[in-house]
Protein backbone atom coordinates (compact mmCIF):
# COMPACT_ATOMS: atom_id res chain seq x y z
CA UNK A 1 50.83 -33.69 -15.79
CA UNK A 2 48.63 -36.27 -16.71
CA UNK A 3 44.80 -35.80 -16.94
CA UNK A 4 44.07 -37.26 -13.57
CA UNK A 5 45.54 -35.31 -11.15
CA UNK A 6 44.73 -32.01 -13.56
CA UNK A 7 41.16 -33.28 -13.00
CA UNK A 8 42.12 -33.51 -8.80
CA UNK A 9 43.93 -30.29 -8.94
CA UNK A 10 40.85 -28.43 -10.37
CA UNK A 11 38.01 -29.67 -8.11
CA UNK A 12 40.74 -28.93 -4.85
CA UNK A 13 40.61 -25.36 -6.08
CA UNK A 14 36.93 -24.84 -7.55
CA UNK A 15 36.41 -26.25 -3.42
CA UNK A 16 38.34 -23.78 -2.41
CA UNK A 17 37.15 -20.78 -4.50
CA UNK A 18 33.38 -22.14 -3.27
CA UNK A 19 34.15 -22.35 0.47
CA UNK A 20 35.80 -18.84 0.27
CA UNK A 21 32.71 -17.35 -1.25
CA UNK A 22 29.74 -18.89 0.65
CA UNK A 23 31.60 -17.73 3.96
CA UNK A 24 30.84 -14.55 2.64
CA UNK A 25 27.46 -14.86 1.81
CA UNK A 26 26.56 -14.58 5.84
CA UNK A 27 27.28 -12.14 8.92
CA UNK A 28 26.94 -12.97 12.25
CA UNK A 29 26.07 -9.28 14.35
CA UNK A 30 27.12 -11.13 17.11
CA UNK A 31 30.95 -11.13 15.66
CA UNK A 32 30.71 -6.81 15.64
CA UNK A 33 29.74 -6.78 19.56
CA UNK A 34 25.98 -7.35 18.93
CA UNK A 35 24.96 -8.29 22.17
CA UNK A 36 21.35 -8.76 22.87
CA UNK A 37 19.53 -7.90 25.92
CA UNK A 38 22.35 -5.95 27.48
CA UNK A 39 20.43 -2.67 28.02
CA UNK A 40 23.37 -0.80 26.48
CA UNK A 41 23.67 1.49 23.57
CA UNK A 42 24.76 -1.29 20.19
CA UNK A 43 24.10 2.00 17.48
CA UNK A 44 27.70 1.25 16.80
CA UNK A 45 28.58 -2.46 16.50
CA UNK A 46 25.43 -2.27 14.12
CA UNK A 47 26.83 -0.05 11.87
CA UNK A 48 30.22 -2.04 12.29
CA UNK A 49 28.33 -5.10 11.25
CA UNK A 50 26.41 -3.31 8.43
CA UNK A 51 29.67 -1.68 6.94
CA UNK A 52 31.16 -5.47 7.42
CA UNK A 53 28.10 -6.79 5.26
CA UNK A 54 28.87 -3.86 2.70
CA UNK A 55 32.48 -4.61 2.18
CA UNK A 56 31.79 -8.17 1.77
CA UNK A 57 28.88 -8.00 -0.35
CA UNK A 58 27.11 -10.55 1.88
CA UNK A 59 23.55 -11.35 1.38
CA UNK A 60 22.36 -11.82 5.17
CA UNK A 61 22.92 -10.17 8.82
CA UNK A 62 21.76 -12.52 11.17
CA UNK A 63 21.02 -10.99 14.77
CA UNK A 64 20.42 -13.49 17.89
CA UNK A 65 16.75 -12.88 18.91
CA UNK A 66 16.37 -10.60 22.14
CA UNK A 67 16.50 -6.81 22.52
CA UNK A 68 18.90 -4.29 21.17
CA UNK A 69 18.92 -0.63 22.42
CA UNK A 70 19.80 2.09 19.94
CA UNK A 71 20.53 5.69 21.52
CA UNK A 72 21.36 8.87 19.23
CA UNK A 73 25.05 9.62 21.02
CA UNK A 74 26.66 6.88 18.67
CA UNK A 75 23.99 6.89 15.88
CA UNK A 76 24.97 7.27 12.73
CA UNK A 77 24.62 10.92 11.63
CA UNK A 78 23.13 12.45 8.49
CA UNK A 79 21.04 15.15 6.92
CA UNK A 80 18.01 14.38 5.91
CA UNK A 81 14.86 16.08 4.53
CA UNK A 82 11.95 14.45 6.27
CA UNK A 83 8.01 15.41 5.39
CA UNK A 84 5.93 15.45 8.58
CA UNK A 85 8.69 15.41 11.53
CA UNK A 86 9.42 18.68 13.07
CA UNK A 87 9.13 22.49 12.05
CA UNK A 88 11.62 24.26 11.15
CA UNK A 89 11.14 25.88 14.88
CA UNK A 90 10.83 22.96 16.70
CA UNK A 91 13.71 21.61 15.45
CA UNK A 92 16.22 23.61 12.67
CA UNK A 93 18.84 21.30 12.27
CA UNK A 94 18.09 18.39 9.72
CA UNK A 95 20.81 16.39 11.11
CA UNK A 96 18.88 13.28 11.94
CA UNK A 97 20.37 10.45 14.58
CA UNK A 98 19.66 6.90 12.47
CA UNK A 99 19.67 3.63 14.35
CA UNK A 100 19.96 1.35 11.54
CA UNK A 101 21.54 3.07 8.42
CA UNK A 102 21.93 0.83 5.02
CA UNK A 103 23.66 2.92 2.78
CA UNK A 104 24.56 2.01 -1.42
CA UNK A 105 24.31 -1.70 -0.45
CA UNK A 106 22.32 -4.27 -2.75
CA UNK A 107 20.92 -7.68 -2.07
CA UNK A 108 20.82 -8.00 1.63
CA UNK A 109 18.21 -9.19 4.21
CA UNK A 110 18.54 -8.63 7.70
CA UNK A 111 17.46 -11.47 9.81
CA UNK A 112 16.10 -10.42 13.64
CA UNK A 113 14.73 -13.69 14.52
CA UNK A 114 11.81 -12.12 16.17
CA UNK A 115 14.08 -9.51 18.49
CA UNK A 116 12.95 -6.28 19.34
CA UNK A 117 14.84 -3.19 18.24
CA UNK A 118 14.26 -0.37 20.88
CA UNK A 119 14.85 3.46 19.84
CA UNK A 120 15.66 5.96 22.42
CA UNK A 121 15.42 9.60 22.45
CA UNK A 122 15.12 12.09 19.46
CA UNK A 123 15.71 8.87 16.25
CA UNK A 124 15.20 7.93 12.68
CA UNK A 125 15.11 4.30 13.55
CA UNK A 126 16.19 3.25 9.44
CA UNK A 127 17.14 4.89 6.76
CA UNK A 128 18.19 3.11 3.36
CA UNK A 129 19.88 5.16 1.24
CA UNK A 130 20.54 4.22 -2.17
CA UNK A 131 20.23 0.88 -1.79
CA UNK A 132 18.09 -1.59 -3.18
CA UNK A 133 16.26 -5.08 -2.54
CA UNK A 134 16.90 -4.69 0.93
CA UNK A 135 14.83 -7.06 3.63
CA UNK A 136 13.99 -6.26 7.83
């Protein structure tokens, strides 16, 4: 092959390789159901859209601005230890209810574009766990 279409056949697949990975780098919410100001419970989708971000390894969630309603029915579940919540009376089980969970992911800022994240009920509203360099 001569040395001029080696030289074509590289850059078509370093284009490739690039486009593949920079259309990782991002993740709409509004692609995992995010839907803002519908009033209705998006606990899920966001954890959809944060697992989506974890599997990819992308750097940035990007949320359209309005308001999204979090209720503890489809929250993610976990227990957690947390200083200066409940007693042990008021409330014995440590399973919390977390709106936004970010668990063992790296390297990723979530953009709200000024929307307003509304908790309902008994809530952790985040909880990062192992993770680091993480941005709200």
């Amino acid at each position: 092959m001569s040395s001029p279409k080696l030289y074509t056949l590289f850059f078509f697949f370093f284009l490739l390789s690039t486009q593949a990975s920079f259309s990782q780098e991002t993740i709409f919410a509004k692609d995992y159901g995010l839907i803002p100001n519908s009033f209705v419970d998006q606990s899920e989708n966001m954890q959809k859209a944060l697992e989506a971000c974890k599997k990819s390894s992308a750097k940035k969630l990007i949320l359209e601005k309005g308001r999204y309603d979090f209720f503890p029915i489809s929250a993610s579940k976990r227990i957690l230890f947390i200083s200066n919540t409940a007693s042990e009376v008021e409330w014995p089980d440590k399973t919390k209810h977390i709106g936004l969970l970010i668990e063992d992911q790296n390297n990723l800022t979530i953009e709200g574009n000024q929307s307003e994240f509304v908790f309902h009920g008994k809530m952790t509203p985040f909880a990062i766990i192992r993770s680091s360099n993480i941005r709200i």
